Coordinates of C-alpha atoms and ligand atoms in Angstrom, one line a residue:
L1 CA -64.5 199.3 -77.4
A2 CA -62.6 202.5 -77.1
H3 CA -64.3 203.4 -73.7
A4 CA -62.7 200.7 -71.5
C5 CA -60.5 203.3 -69.7
S6 CA -63.6 205.0 -68.1
T7 CA -64.8 201.6 -66.7
K8 CA -64.1 200.5 -63.1
A9 CA -63.4 196.9 -62.7
G10 CA -65.7 195.9 -59.8
N11 CA -65.7 197.1 -56.3
S12 CA -61.9 196.6 -55.7
S13 CA -61.0 199.8 -57.4
Q14 CA -63.7 201.9 -55.6
A15 CA -62.6 204.3 -52.6
S16 CA -64.1 203.7 -49.4
F17 CA -64.3 205.0 -45.8
G18 CA -63.1 203.0 -42.9
V19 CA -64.1 203.5 -39.3
D20 CA -62.4 201.8 -36.4
L21 CA -64.8 202.0 -33.4
G22 CA -62.6 201.6 -30.1
G23 CA -63.5 201.5 -26.5
T24 CA -61.7 204.8 -26.0
S25 CA -61.3 206.5 -29.5
T26 CA -62.8 206.2 -32.9
R27 CA -61.0 206.7 -36.1
V28 CA -62.6 207.7 -39.4
G29 CA -60.3 207.5 -42.6
F30 CA -60.9 207.7 -46.4
F31 CA -58.9 205.6 -48.7
D32 CA -58.6 206.1 -52.4
E33 CA -59.0 203.4 -55.0
H34 CA -55.4 202.5 -54.4
M35 CA -56.1 202.1 -50.6
Q36 CA -54.0 205.2 -49.9
L37 CA -55.4 206.9 -46.9
R38 CA -56.2 210.5 -48.0
A39 CA -57.9 212.1 -45.0
T40 CA -58.5 210.9 -41.3
R41 CA -60.2 212.1 -38.2
T42 CA -59.9 210.9 -34.7
F43 CA -62.0 211.5 -31.7
P44 CA -62.8 210.0 -28.2
T45 CA -65.6 207.4 -28.1
V46 CA -67.6 208.8 -25.1
A47 CA -69.0 205.5 -24.2
P48 CA -71.3 207.0 -21.6
A49 CA -72.8 209.5 -24.0
G50 CA -74.4 206.4 -25.9
P51 CA -74.1 205.0 -29.4
H52 CA -76.5 207.7 -31.0
S53 CA -73.9 210.4 -30.0
A54 CA -71.0 208.3 -31.4
I55 CA -72.8 207.7 -34.6
A56 CA -73.5 211.6 -34.9
R57 CA -69.8 212.2 -34.5
M58 CA -68.7 209.5 -37.0
A59 CA -71.2 211.1 -39.5
E60 CA -69.8 214.6 -38.9
A61 CA -66.3 213.2 -39.4
V62 CA -67.4 211.4 -42.8
Q63 CA -69.0 214.9 -43.8
A64 CA -65.8 216.8 -43.0
I65 CA -63.6 214.5 -45.0
V66 CA -66.1 214.7 -48.0
S67 CA -65.8 218.6 -47.8
E68 CA -62.2 218.6 -47.4
L69 CA -61.4 216.3 -50.4
G70 CA -64.3 217.5 -52.5
I71 CA -65.7 214.2 -52.9
D72 CA -68.9 214.3 -55.1
T73 CA -70.2 210.7 -55.0
V74 CA -71.2 208.5 -52.1
H75 CA -68.7 206.0 -50.9
P76 CA -69.4 202.7 -48.9
I77 CA -68.4 202.6 -45.2
G78 CA -66.8 199.9 -43.5
I79 CA -66.8 199.7 -39.7
G80 CA -65.0 197.5 -37.4
S81 CA -66.4 197.3 -33.8
P82 CA -65.4 195.4 -30.8
G83 CA -67.2 192.2 -30.5
P84 CA -69.3 190.1 -29.9
I85 CA -71.6 191.4 -32.9
N86 CA -74.6 189.9 -34.4
L87 CA -73.2 190.4 -38.0
R88 CA -76.3 188.8 -39.6
D89 CA -78.4 191.7 -38.1
G90 CA -75.6 194.3 -37.6
I91 CA -76.4 194.6 -34.0
L92 CA -73.8 194.9 -31.1
G93 CA -73.7 192.4 -28.3
S94 CA -73.0 193.2 -24.7
L95 CA -69.7 194.9 -24.7
P96 CA -67.5 195.3 -21.7
N97 CA -65.8 198.5 -22.9
L98 CA -69.1 200.1 -24.3
S99 CA -71.5 199.4 -21.5
G100 CA -75.1 200.7 -22.2
W101 CA -74.7 200.1 -26.0
D102 CA -76.1 196.5 -26.0
N103 CA -78.4 195.5 -28.8
F104 CA -77.7 198.6 -30.6
H105 CA -78.4 198.5 -34.4
L106 CA -74.9 199.9 -35.4
R107 CA -75.0 199.1 -39.1
A108 CA -78.5 200.6 -39.9
A109 CA -77.8 203.8 -37.6
L110 CA -74.5 204.7 -39.4
S111 CA -76.1 204.1 -42.7
Q112 CA -79.0 206.2 -41.9
A113 CA -76.8 209.1 -40.5
T114 CA -74.7 209.0 -43.6
G115 CA -76.8 207.9 -46.5
A116 CA -74.1 205.4 -47.4
P117 CA -74.1 201.6 -47.5
V118 CA -72.2 200.3 -44.4
L119 CA -70.5 197.0 -43.9
L120 CA -69.9 196.1 -40.4
E121 CA -67.3 193.5 -39.0
S122 CA -65.7 192.8 -35.7
D123 CA -62.5 194.8 -35.0
A124 CA -60.5 191.6 -34.7
N125 CA -61.7 190.3 -38.2
A126 CA -61.1 193.8 -39.9
A127 CA -57.5 193.6 -38.6
A128 CA -57.0 190.2 -39.8
I129 CA -58.6 191.0 -43.3
A130 CA -55.9 194.1 -43.5
E131 CA -52.8 192.0 -42.3
W132 CA -53.9 189.2 -44.7
Q133 CA -54.2 191.6 -47.9
L134 CA -51.9 194.4 -47.1
G135 CA -49.7 193.4 -44.2
A136 CA -47.7 190.4 -42.8
G137 CA -49.8 188.1 -45.2
R138 CA -49.3 190.2 -48.2
S139 CA -47.5 188.4 -51.0
S140 CA -47.9 185.1 -49.0
G141 CA -50.7 184.1 -51.4
V142 CA -52.4 182.1 -48.7
E143 CA -56.1 181.8 -48.7
S144 CA -56.4 180.7 -45.1
M145 CA -55.0 182.4 -42.0
A146 CA -55.7 183.5 -38.4
M147 CA -54.7 186.8 -36.7
I148 CA -54.5 187.0 -33.0
T149 CA -54.7 190.4 -31.5
L150 CA -53.1 190.7 -28.1
G151 CA -54.3 193.9 -26.3
T152 CA -56.6 194.7 -23.4
G153 CA -58.2 191.4 -24.5
V154 CA -57.4 188.7 -26.9
G155 CA -59.1 189.1 -30.2
S156 CA -58.8 186.7 -33.1
G157 CA -60.0 186.5 -36.9
L158 CA -60.1 183.6 -38.8
I159 CA -60.0 183.7 -42.8
L160 CA -60.6 180.2 -44.4
N161 CA -60.5 179.7 -48.1
G162 CA -60.5 183.5 -48.9
R163 CA -63.4 184.4 -46.6
V164 CA -63.8 185.2 -42.9
W165 CA -65.1 182.4 -40.8
H166 CA -68.1 184.1 -39.0
G167 CA -69.8 181.3 -37.4
M168 CA -73.7 181.2 -37.1
F169 CA -74.0 184.8 -35.8
G170 CA -70.6 186.3 -36.2
M171 CA -69.3 185.3 -32.9
G172 CA -66.8 182.6 -34.3
G173 CA -63.2 182.6 -33.8
E174 CA -63.1 183.5 -30.0
L175 CA -59.7 182.2 -29.3
G176 CA -59.5 184.5 -26.5
H177 CA -61.9 182.2 -24.6
A178 CA -60.3 179.0 -25.7
T179 CA -59.2 177.0 -22.5
V180 CA -55.5 177.0 -21.9
A181 CA -55.6 176.1 -18.2
P182 CA -58.5 174.0 -17.2
E183 CA -57.9 174.6 -13.4
G184 CA -56.8 178.3 -14.1
E185 CA -58.2 181.8 -13.4
A186 CA -61.8 182.4 -13.4
C187 CA -62.6 184.7 -16.6
P188 CA -65.3 187.2 -16.6
C189 CA -67.1 185.4 -19.5
G190 CA -68.0 182.7 -16.9
S191 CA -65.4 180.1 -17.8
R192 CA -62.1 179.3 -16.4
G193 CA -58.5 179.3 -17.7
C194 CA -59.2 181.2 -20.9
L195 CA -56.4 182.5 -23.1
E196 CA -57.4 185.9 -22.4
R197 CA -56.5 185.5 -18.8
Y198 CA -52.8 184.7 -19.8
A199 CA -52.0 186.3 -22.9
A200 CA -53.5 189.9 -22.6
A201 CA -51.9 193.1 -21.2
G202 CA -53.4 192.7 -17.7
A203 CA -52.1 189.1 -17.6
V204 CA -48.5 190.3 -17.9
V205 CA -48.9 192.9 -15.2
R206 CA -50.7 190.1 -13.0
S207 CA -48.0 187.8 -13.5
Y208 CA -45.2 190.3 -12.9
R209 CA -46.8 191.3 -9.6
R210 CA -47.1 187.8 -8.5
S211 CA -43.4 187.0 -9.3
I212 CA -42.3 189.9 -7.5
I213 CA -44.4 188.9 -4.4
E214 CA -43.1 185.3 -4.6
T215 CA -39.5 185.9 -5.2
G216 CA -39.2 189.0 -3.2
A217 CA -37.3 190.4 -6.1
P218 CA -36.3 194.0 -5.6
C219 CA -38.4 196.7 -7.5
T220 CA -36.9 198.1 -10.6
P221 CA -37.8 201.8 -11.3
H222 CA -40.4 200.5 -13.6
A223 CA -42.2 198.7 -10.7
A224 CA -41.9 201.4 -8.2
N225 CA -45.6 202.1 -8.4
P226 CA -47.0 198.6 -9.0
D227 CA -50.6 199.9 -8.8
S228 CA -50.2 201.8 -12.1
L229 CA -48.1 199.3 -14.0
T230 CA -48.8 198.6 -17.6
A231 CA -47.7 195.9 -19.7
H232 CA -45.5 198.4 -21.5
D233 CA -43.8 199.1 -18.2
V234 CA -43.1 195.3 -17.7
S235 CA -41.6 195.2 -21.1
Q236 CA -39.2 197.9 -20.2
A237 CA -38.2 196.3 -17.0
A238 CA -37.5 192.9 -18.8
E239 CA -35.4 194.8 -21.4
D240 CA -33.5 196.2 -18.4
G241 CA -33.0 192.6 -17.2
D242 CA -35.6 192.4 -14.4
A243 CA -36.0 188.6 -14.0
A244 CA -39.6 188.9 -12.7
A245 CA -40.4 190.7 -15.9
V246 CA -38.6 188.5 -18.0
Q247 CA -40.5 185.7 -16.3
A248 CA -43.7 187.3 -16.9
Y249 CA -43.3 187.4 -20.6
D250 CA -42.0 183.9 -20.7
T251 CA -45.3 182.6 -18.9
F252 CA -47.4 184.8 -21.6
G253 CA -45.6 183.1 -24.4
H254 CA -46.2 179.7 -23.0
Y255 CA -49.8 180.1 -22.8
L256 CA -50.2 182.0 -26.0
G257 CA -48.4 178.9 -27.5
I258 CA -50.9 176.6 -26.2
G259 CA -53.6 178.6 -27.7
L260 CA -52.1 178.6 -31.1
S261 CA -51.3 174.9 -30.9
G262 CA -55.3 174.2 -30.7
L263 CA -55.7 176.3 -33.6
I264 CA -52.9 174.7 -35.7
N265 CA -54.0 171.1 -34.7
L266 CA -57.5 171.8 -35.6
L267 CA -56.9 173.7 -38.8
D268 CA -53.5 173.1 -40.2
L269 CA -53.2 176.8 -41.2
P270 CA -50.2 178.1 -43.3
L271 CA -50.1 181.5 -41.6
I272 CA -50.8 183.0 -38.1
I273 CA -50.2 186.6 -37.6
V274 CA -49.8 187.9 -34.0
G275 CA -50.5 191.7 -33.5
G276 CA -52.0 194.0 -31.0
G277 CA -50.1 196.5 -28.5
V278 CA -48.6 193.7 -26.5
A279 CA -47.3 191.8 -29.3
E280 CA -44.8 194.7 -29.9
A281 CA -42.8 192.8 -27.1
W282 CA -42.4 189.7 -29.6
G283 CA -38.9 189.5 -28.8
L284 CA -39.7 188.9 -24.9
F285 CA -42.4 186.1 -25.4
S286 CA -41.8 184.6 -29.0
Q287 CA -39.2 182.2 -27.7
S288 CA -41.3 180.4 -25.2
M289 CA -44.5 180.8 -27.6
F290 CA -42.6 178.7 -30.2
E291 CA -41.4 176.3 -27.8
S292 CA -44.9 175.7 -26.4
V293 CA -46.3 175.5 -29.9
R294 CA -43.6 172.7 -30.5
H295 CA -44.5 171.0 -27.4
Y296 CA -48.3 171.0 -27.8
S297 CA -49.0 170.7 -31.5
V298 CA -48.2 167.7 -33.4
I299 CA -49.2 169.4 -36.7
Y300 CA -46.7 172.1 -36.2
R301 CA -44.0 169.7 -35.3
L302 CA -44.5 168.2 -38.8
L303 CA -45.0 171.5 -40.5
Q304 CA -42.6 173.9 -38.7
P305 CA -40.5 176.2 -41.1
T306 CA -36.8 175.6 -41.4
Q307 CA -36.3 179.4 -40.4
L308 CA -38.6 181.2 -38.1
L309 CA -40.4 184.4 -39.6
V310 CA -39.9 183.2 -43.1
L311 CA -42.8 182.3 -45.2
E312 CA -42.0 178.8 -46.7
P313 CA -44.5 176.9 -49.0
D314 CA -46.3 174.1 -47.1
R315 CA -45.0 175.1 -43.6
T316 CA -46.7 176.9 -40.7
A317 CA -45.5 180.4 -40.3
I318 CA -46.3 182.2 -36.9
V319 CA -45.1 186.0 -37.6
P320 CA -45.8 189.3 -35.9
A321 CA -48.1 191.7 -37.7
S322 CA -46.8 194.5 -39.6
L323 CA -49.6 197.3 -40.1
G324 CA -49.6 198.3 -36.2
P325 CA -52.5 200.1 -34.8
S326 CA -54.1 201.0 -38.1
A327 CA -54.8 197.5 -39.1
G328 CA -58.3 197.8 -37.8
L329 CA -59.1 200.9 -39.8
I330 CA -57.5 199.6 -43.0
G331 CA -59.3 196.4 -42.8
A332 CA -62.7 198.3 -42.2
A333 CA -62.0 200.2 -45.4
L334 CA -61.2 196.8 -47.3
L335 CA -64.7 195.4 -46.4
S336 CA -66.5 197.0 -49.5
R337 CA -63.6 195.9 -51.8
L338 CA -63.5 192.2 -51.1
P339 CA -65.0 190.1 -54.0
S340 CA -68.1 188.9 -52.2
K341 CA -69.7 189.3 -48.9
I342 CA -67.4 187.7 -46.3
Ligands
LIG401 ZN1 -63.2 183.5 -21.0

Protein backbone atom coordinates (compact mmCIF):
# COMPACT_ATOMS: atom_id res chain seq x y z
CA LEU A 1 0.00 0.00 0.00
CA ALA A 2 2.92 2.29 0.57
CA HIS A 3 4.18 1.95 -2.98
CA ALA A 4 1.49 3.88 -4.82
CA CYS A 5 3.87 6.78 -5.36
CA SER A 6 5.93 4.76 -7.80
CA THR A 7 3.05 3.80 -10.05
CA LYS A 8 2.02 5.81 -13.05
CA ALA A 9 -1.66 6.02 -13.73
CA GLY A 10 -2.16 4.77 -17.26
CA ASN A 11 -0.84 6.32 -20.41
CA SER A 12 -1.90 9.85 -19.60
CA SER A 13 1.17 10.44 -17.48
CA GLN A 14 3.63 8.96 -19.95
CA ALA A 15 6.04 11.22 -21.79
CA SER A 16 5.96 11.01 -25.58
CA PHE A 17 7.35 12.30 -28.84
CA GLY A 18 5.34 14.26 -31.35
CA VAL A 19 6.20 14.57 -35.04
CA ASP A 20 4.55 17.16 -37.27
CA LEU A 21 5.21 16.17 -40.87
CA GLY A 22 4.54 19.10 -43.17
CA GLY A 23 4.94 19.68 -46.89
CA THR A 24 7.90 22.02 -46.34
CA SER A 25 9.24 21.26 -42.86
CA THR A 26 9.11 18.56 -40.21
CA ARG A 27 9.22 19.14 -36.47
CA VAL A 28 10.01 16.56 -33.80
CA GLY A 29 9.40 17.34 -30.12
CA PHE A 30 9.66 15.52 -26.81
CA PHE A 31 6.95 16.30 -24.26
CA ASP A 32 7.28 15.28 -20.61
CA GLU A 33 4.48 13.75 -18.54
CA HIS A 34 3.01 17.23 -17.94
CA MET A 35 2.97 17.95 -21.70
CA GLN A 36 5.81 20.42 -21.37
CA LEU A 37 7.95 20.59 -24.51
CA ARG A 38 11.45 19.60 -23.37
CA ALA A 39 13.37 19.45 -26.65
CA THR A 40 12.62 19.94 -30.31
CA ARG A 41 14.23 19.63 -33.75
CA THR A 42 13.01 21.17 -36.99
CA PHE A 43 14.33 20.31 -40.44
CA PRO A 44 13.16 20.70 -44.03
CA THR A 45 10.96 17.98 -45.48
CA VAL A 46 12.81 17.32 -48.70
CA ALA A 47 9.84 15.82 -50.47
CA PRO A 48 11.66 14.86 -53.71
CA ALA A 49 14.24 12.89 -51.69
CA GLY A 50 11.43 10.50 -50.83
CA PRO A 51 9.85 9.19 -47.66
CA HIS A 52 12.68 6.86 -46.60
CA SER A 53 15.08 9.77 -46.34
CA ALA A 54 12.50 11.74 -44.34
CA ILE A 55 12.00 8.82 -41.96
CA ALA A 56 15.78 8.61 -41.44
CA ARG A 57 15.85 12.34 -40.55
CA MET A 58 13.00 11.84 -38.06
CA ALA A 59 14.76 8.91 -36.43
CA GLU A 60 17.98 10.96 -36.20
CA ALA A 61 16.07 13.80 -34.52
CA VAL A 62 14.49 11.39 -32.02
CA GLN A 63 17.92 9.92 -31.27
CA ALA A 64 19.47 13.39 -30.87
CA ILE A 65 16.77 14.36 -28.36
CA VAL A 66 17.18 11.05 -26.49
CA SER A 67 20.90 11.81 -26.14
CA GLU A 68 20.35 15.46 -25.23
CA LEU A 69 17.89 14.68 -22.44
CA GLY A 70 19.48 11.42 -21.33
CA ILE A 71 16.23 9.52 -21.85
CA ASP A 72 16.63 5.88 -20.87
CA THR A 73 13.32 4.32 -21.87
CA VAL A 74 11.48 4.00 -25.16
CA HIS A 75 8.62 6.47 -25.49
CA PRO A 76 5.74 6.29 -27.94
CA ILE A 77 5.79 8.56 -30.99
CA GLY A 78 2.71 10.24 -32.38
CA ILE A 79 2.91 11.58 -35.91
CA GLY A 80 0.58 13.94 -37.72
CA SER A 81 0.74 13.76 -41.51
CA PRO A 82 -1.00 15.55 -44.34
CA GLY A 83 -4.04 13.56 -45.42
CA PRO A 84 -5.61 11.63 -46.88
CA ILE A 85 -4.23 8.69 -44.93
CA ASN A 86 -5.46 5.14 -44.68
CA LEU A 87 -5.31 5.11 -40.89
CA ARG A 88 -6.39 1.53 -40.58
CA ASP A 89 -3.21 0.35 -42.30
CA GLY A 90 -0.99 3.38 -41.59
CA ILE A 91 -0.50 4.13 -45.29
CA LEU A 92 -0.36 7.53 -46.95
CA GLY A 93 -2.80 8.37 -49.72
CA SER A 94 -1.96 10.51 -52.70
CA LEU A 95 -0.64 13.78 -51.30
CA PRO A 96 -0.38 16.95 -53.41
CA ASN A 97 2.47 18.40 -51.29
CA LEU A 98 4.42 15.15 -51.02
CA SER A 99 4.26 13.78 -54.51
CA GLY A 100 5.89 10.41 -54.97
CA TRP A 101 5.07 9.38 -51.37
CA ASP A 102 1.84 7.65 -52.37
CA ASN A 103 1.05 4.39 -50.60
CA PHE A 104 4.03 4.73 -48.26
CA HIS A 105 3.74 2.69 -45.04
CA LEU A 106 4.52 5.65 -42.80
CA ARG A 107 3.56 4.15 -39.44
CA ALA A 108 5.48 0.89 -39.92
CA ALA A 109 8.55 2.64 -41.34
CA LEU A 110 8.87 5.12 -38.46
CA SER A 111 8.36 2.37 -35.91
CA GLN A 112 11.02 0.24 -37.57
CA ALA A 113 13.48 3.14 -37.73
CA THR A 114 13.05 4.10 -34.07
CA GLY A 115 12.06 0.88 -32.32
CA ALA A 116 9.18 2.77 -30.70
CA PRO A 117 5.43 2.30 -30.96
CA VAL A 118 4.04 4.82 -33.46
CA LEU A 119 0.56 6.32 -33.59
CA LEU A 120 -0.49 7.99 -36.82
CA GLU A 121 -3.12 10.66 -37.32
CA SER A 122 -3.89 13.25 -39.98
CA ASP A 123 -2.39 16.67 -39.25
CA ALA A 124 -5.85 18.26 -39.13
CA ASN A 125 -7.08 15.70 -36.59
CA ALA A 126 -3.91 16.12 -34.52
CA ALA A 127 -4.47 19.89 -34.40
CA ALA A 128 -8.10 19.32 -33.43
CA ILE A 129 -7.06 17.04 -30.55
CA ALA A 130 -4.56 19.63 -29.30
CA GLU A 131 -7.01 22.53 -29.43
CA TRP A 132 -9.71 20.38 -27.80
CA GLN A 133 -7.52 19.22 -24.92
CA LEU A 134 -5.08 22.09 -24.39
CA GLY A 135 -6.15 25.03 -26.57
CA ALA A 136 -9.37 26.90 -27.25
CA GLY A 137 -11.46 23.91 -26.10
CA ARG A 138 -9.57 23.51 -22.85
CA SER A 139 -11.84 23.89 -19.82
CA SER A 140 -14.90 23.93 -22.10
CA GLY A 141 -15.62 20.36 -21.00
CA VAL A 142 -17.15 19.56 -24.39
CA GLU A 143 -16.97 16.01 -25.71
CA SER A 144 -17.77 16.93 -29.30
CA MET A 145 -16.30 19.64 -31.48
CA ALA A 146 -14.81 20.44 -34.86
CA MET A 147 -11.67 22.28 -35.82
CA ILE A 148 -11.20 23.88 -39.22
CA THR A 149 -7.62 24.61 -40.30
CA LEU A 150 -7.33 27.36 -42.91
CA GLY A 151 -3.98 27.40 -44.68
CA THR A 152 -2.73 26.32 -48.09
CA GLY A 153 -5.76 24.05 -48.01
CA VAL A 154 -8.72 23.63 -45.69
CA GLY A 155 -8.36 20.82 -43.18
CA SER A 156 -10.85 19.71 -40.62
CA GLY A 157 -10.95 17.42 -37.62
CA LEU A 158 -14.08 16.15 -35.98
CA ILE A 159 -14.34 14.90 -32.40
CA LEU A 160 -17.60 13.19 -31.51
CA ASN A 161 -18.31 11.95 -27.99
CA GLY A 162 -14.64 12.13 -27.05
CA ARG A 163 -13.25 10.31 -30.08
CA VAL A 164 -11.94 11.46 -33.43
CA TRP A 165 -14.39 10.63 -36.18
CA HIS A 166 -12.35 8.81 -38.80
CA GLY A 167 -14.92 7.39 -41.15
CA MET A 168 -14.17 4.03 -42.75
CA PHE A 169 -10.51 4.56 -43.65
CA GLY A 170 -9.60 7.77 -41.86
CA MET A 171 -10.72 10.05 -44.63
CA GLY A 172 -13.74 11.39 -42.77
CA GLY A 173 -14.18 15.03 -41.90
CA GLU A 174 -13.02 16.51 -45.20
CA LEU A 175 -14.93 19.74 -44.87
CA GLY A 176 -12.52 21.35 -47.34
CA HIS A 177 -14.30 19.51 -50.12
CA ALA A 178 -17.83 20.21 -49.00
CA THR A 179 -19.69 22.09 -51.73
CA VAL A 180 -20.31 25.73 -50.89
CA ALA A 181 -20.96 26.97 -54.45
CA PRO A 182 -22.52 24.32 -56.72
CA GLU A 183 -21.72 26.25 -59.91
CA GLY A 184 -18.44 27.56 -58.52
CA GLU A 185 -14.74 27.13 -59.23
CA ALA A 186 -13.40 23.76 -60.31
CA CYS A 187 -11.37 22.04 -57.58
CA PRO A 188 -8.32 19.81 -58.23
CA CYS A 189 -10.18 17.06 -56.35
CA GLY A 190 -12.50 16.75 -59.37
CA SER A 191 -15.53 18.45 -57.83
CA ARG A 192 -16.73 22.02 -58.20
CA GLY A 193 -17.27 24.81 -55.67
CA CYS A 194 -15.43 23.13 -52.77
CA LEU A 195 -14.91 25.17 -49.59
CA GLU A 196 -11.15 24.90 -50.17
CA ARG A 197 -11.51 26.98 -53.35
CA TYR A 198 -12.99 29.81 -51.27
CA ALA A 199 -11.56 29.63 -47.76
CA ALA A 200 -7.83 28.88 -48.17
CA ALA A 201 -4.84 31.20 -48.62
CA GLY A 202 -4.89 31.01 -52.41
CA ALA A 203 -8.59 31.92 -52.46
CA VAL A 204 -7.93 35.23 -50.70
CA VAL A 205 -5.27 36.12 -53.26
CA ARG A 206 -7.41 35.11 -56.26
CA SER A 207 -10.38 37.00 -54.91
CA TYR A 208 -8.26 40.10 -54.31
CA ARG A 209 -6.77 40.05 -57.82
CA ARG A 210 -10.24 39.64 -59.31
CA SER A 211 -11.53 42.54 -57.30
CA ILE A 212 -8.67 44.80 -58.40
CA ILE A 213 -9.30 43.97 -62.06
CA GLU A 214 -13.08 44.39 -61.77
CA THR A 215 -13.03 47.65 -59.85
CA GLY A 216 -9.87 49.10 -61.38
CA ALA A 217 -8.85 49.93 -57.83
CA PRO A 218 -5.41 51.49 -57.43
CA CYS A 219 -2.73 49.09 -56.25
CA THR A 220 -1.52 49.60 -52.72
CA PRO A 221 2.19 48.99 -52.00
CA HIS A 222 1.29 45.46 -50.89
CA ALA A 223 -0.28 44.76 -54.26
CA ALA A 224 2.60 46.24 -56.25
CA ASN A 225 3.77 42.81 -57.31
CA PRO A 226 0.54 40.87 -57.73
CA ASP A 227 2.31 37.72 -58.95
CA SER A 228 3.96 37.06 -55.60
CA LEU A 229 1.05 38.12 -53.40
CA THR A 230 0.29 36.09 -50.29
CA ALA A 231 -2.82 35.99 -48.14
CA HIS A 232 -0.78 37.82 -45.52
CA ASP A 233 -0.07 40.66 -47.98
CA VAL A 234 -3.80 40.93 -48.65
CA SER A 235 -4.51 41.09 -44.91
CA GLN A 236 -1.92 43.87 -44.55
CA ALA A 237 -3.56 45.75 -47.42
CA ALA A 238 -6.97 45.27 -45.77
CA GLU A 239 -5.61 46.62 -42.48
CA ASP A 240 -4.42 49.65 -44.47
CA GLY A 241 -7.95 50.19 -45.73
CA ASP A 242 -7.60 48.74 -49.25
CA ALA A 243 -11.25 48.17 -50.22
CA ALA A 244 -10.50 45.28 -52.59
CA ALA A 245 -8.57 43.49 -49.85
CA VAL A 246 -11.36 44.06 -47.33
CA GLN A 247 -13.78 42.66 -49.89
CA ALA A 248 -11.60 39.57 -50.45
CA TYR A 249 -11.69 38.65 -46.74
CA ASP A 250 -15.38 39.42 -46.59
CA THR A 251 -16.03 36.93 -49.39
CA PHE A 252 -13.75 34.43 -47.67
CA GLY A 253 -15.79 34.71 -44.45
CA HIS A 254 -19.03 34.37 -46.37
CA TYR A 255 -18.08 31.02 -47.90
CA LEU A 256 -16.46 29.76 -44.71
CA GLY A 257 -19.77 30.50 -42.97
CA ILE A 258 -21.65 28.42 -45.56
CA GLY A 259 -19.29 25.51 -44.88
CA LEU A 260 -19.68 25.82 -41.12
CA SER A 261 -23.47 26.07 -41.46
CA GLY A 262 -23.64 22.64 -43.03
CA LEU A 263 -21.54 21.26 -40.20
CA ILE A 264 -23.70 22.88 -37.51
CA ASN A 265 -26.97 21.85 -39.14
CA LEU A 266 -25.74 18.28 -39.43
CA LEU A 267 -24.09 17.81 -36.03
CA ASP A 268 -25.42 20.48 -33.63
CA LEU A 269 -21.91 20.95 -32.21
CA PRO A 270 -21.22 23.03 -29.08
CA LEU A 271 -17.80 24.17 -30.29
CA ILE A 272 -16.09 24.96 -33.59
CA ILE A 273 -12.47 26.14 -33.50
CA VAL A 274 -11.05 28.03 -36.48
CA GLY A 275 -7.27 27.80 -36.85
CA GLY A 276 -4.44 27.75 -39.39
CA GLY A 277 -2.31 30.60 -40.76
CA VAL A 278 -5.11 32.37 -42.62
CA ALA A 279 -7.27 32.38 -39.46
CA GLU A 280 -4.89 34.96 -38.01
CA ALA A 281 -6.89 37.45 -40.08
CA TRP A 282 -9.92 36.61 -37.86
CA GLY A 283 -10.76 40.29 -37.46
CA LEU A 284 -11.11 40.63 -41.24
CA PHE A 285 -13.40 37.68 -41.97
CA SER A 286 -15.25 36.77 -38.78
CA GLN A 287 -18.04 39.30 -39.19
CA SER A 288 -19.10 38.00 -42.61
CA MET A 289 -18.55 34.43 -41.37
CA PHE A 290 -20.97 34.92 -38.46
CA GLU A 291 -23.48 36.67 -40.74
CA SER A 292 -23.31 33.78 -43.15
CA VAL A 293 -23.71 31.15 -40.39
CA ARG A 294 -26.75 33.01 -39.07
CA HIS A 295 -28.14 33.15 -42.57
CA TYR A 296 -27.61 29.51 -43.54
CA SER A 297 -27.88 27.52 -40.30
CA VAL A 298 -31.24 27.13 -38.64
CA ILE A 299 -29.56 25.35 -35.72
CA TYR A 300 -27.14 28.24 -35.20
CA ARG A 301 -30.00 30.74 -35.20
CA LEU A 302 -31.57 28.73 -32.37
CA LEU A 303 -28.37 28.12 -30.42
CA GLN A 304 -26.15 31.12 -31.07
CA PRO A 305 -24.47 32.52 -27.97
CA THR A 306 -25.55 35.81 -26.48
CA GLN A 307 -21.92 36.96 -26.71
CA LEU A 308 -19.51 35.94 -29.44
CA LEU A 309 -16.30 34.18 -28.40
CA VAL A 310 -17.66 33.25 -24.98
CA LEU A 311 -18.31 29.59 -24.24
CA GLU A 312 -21.84 29.37 -22.85
CA PRO A 313 -23.57 26.11 -21.92
CA ASP A 314 -25.91 24.73 -24.58
CA ARG A 315 -24.80 27.27 -27.17
CA THR A 316 -22.74 26.87 -30.35
CA ALA A 317 -19.45 28.72 -29.97
CA ILE A 318 -17.25 29.52 -32.98
CA VAL A 319 -13.87 30.69 -31.71
CA PRO A 320 -10.32 31.20 -33.02
CA ALA A 321 -7.68 28.59 -32.19
CA SER A 322 -5.21 29.44 -29.43
CA LEU A 323 -2.18 27.16 -29.91
CA GLY A 324 -0.92 28.60 -33.20
CA PRO A 325 1.30 26.58 -35.52
CA SER A 326 2.34 24.19 -32.73
CA ALA A 327 -1.12 22.60 -32.54
CA GLY A 328 -0.18 19.77 -34.91
CA LEU A 329 2.95 18.86 -32.95
CA ILE A 330 1.16 19.01 -29.59
CA GLY A 331 -1.72 16.91 -30.91
CA ALA A 332 0.69 14.31 -32.26
CA ALA A 333 2.32 14.02 -28.82
CA LEU A 334 -1.12 13.63 -27.22
CA LEU A 335 -2.06 10.63 -29.38
CA SER A 336 -0.47 8.08 -27.06
CA ARG A 337 -2.06 9.67 -23.97
CA LEU A 338 -5.68 9.59 -24.98
CA PRO A 339 -7.70 7.02 -23.07
CA SER A 340 -8.36 4.61 -25.93
CA LYS A 341 -7.49 4.23 -29.55
CA ILE A 342 -9.15 7.12 -31.32
ZN1 LIG B 1 -12.52 19.71 -53.83
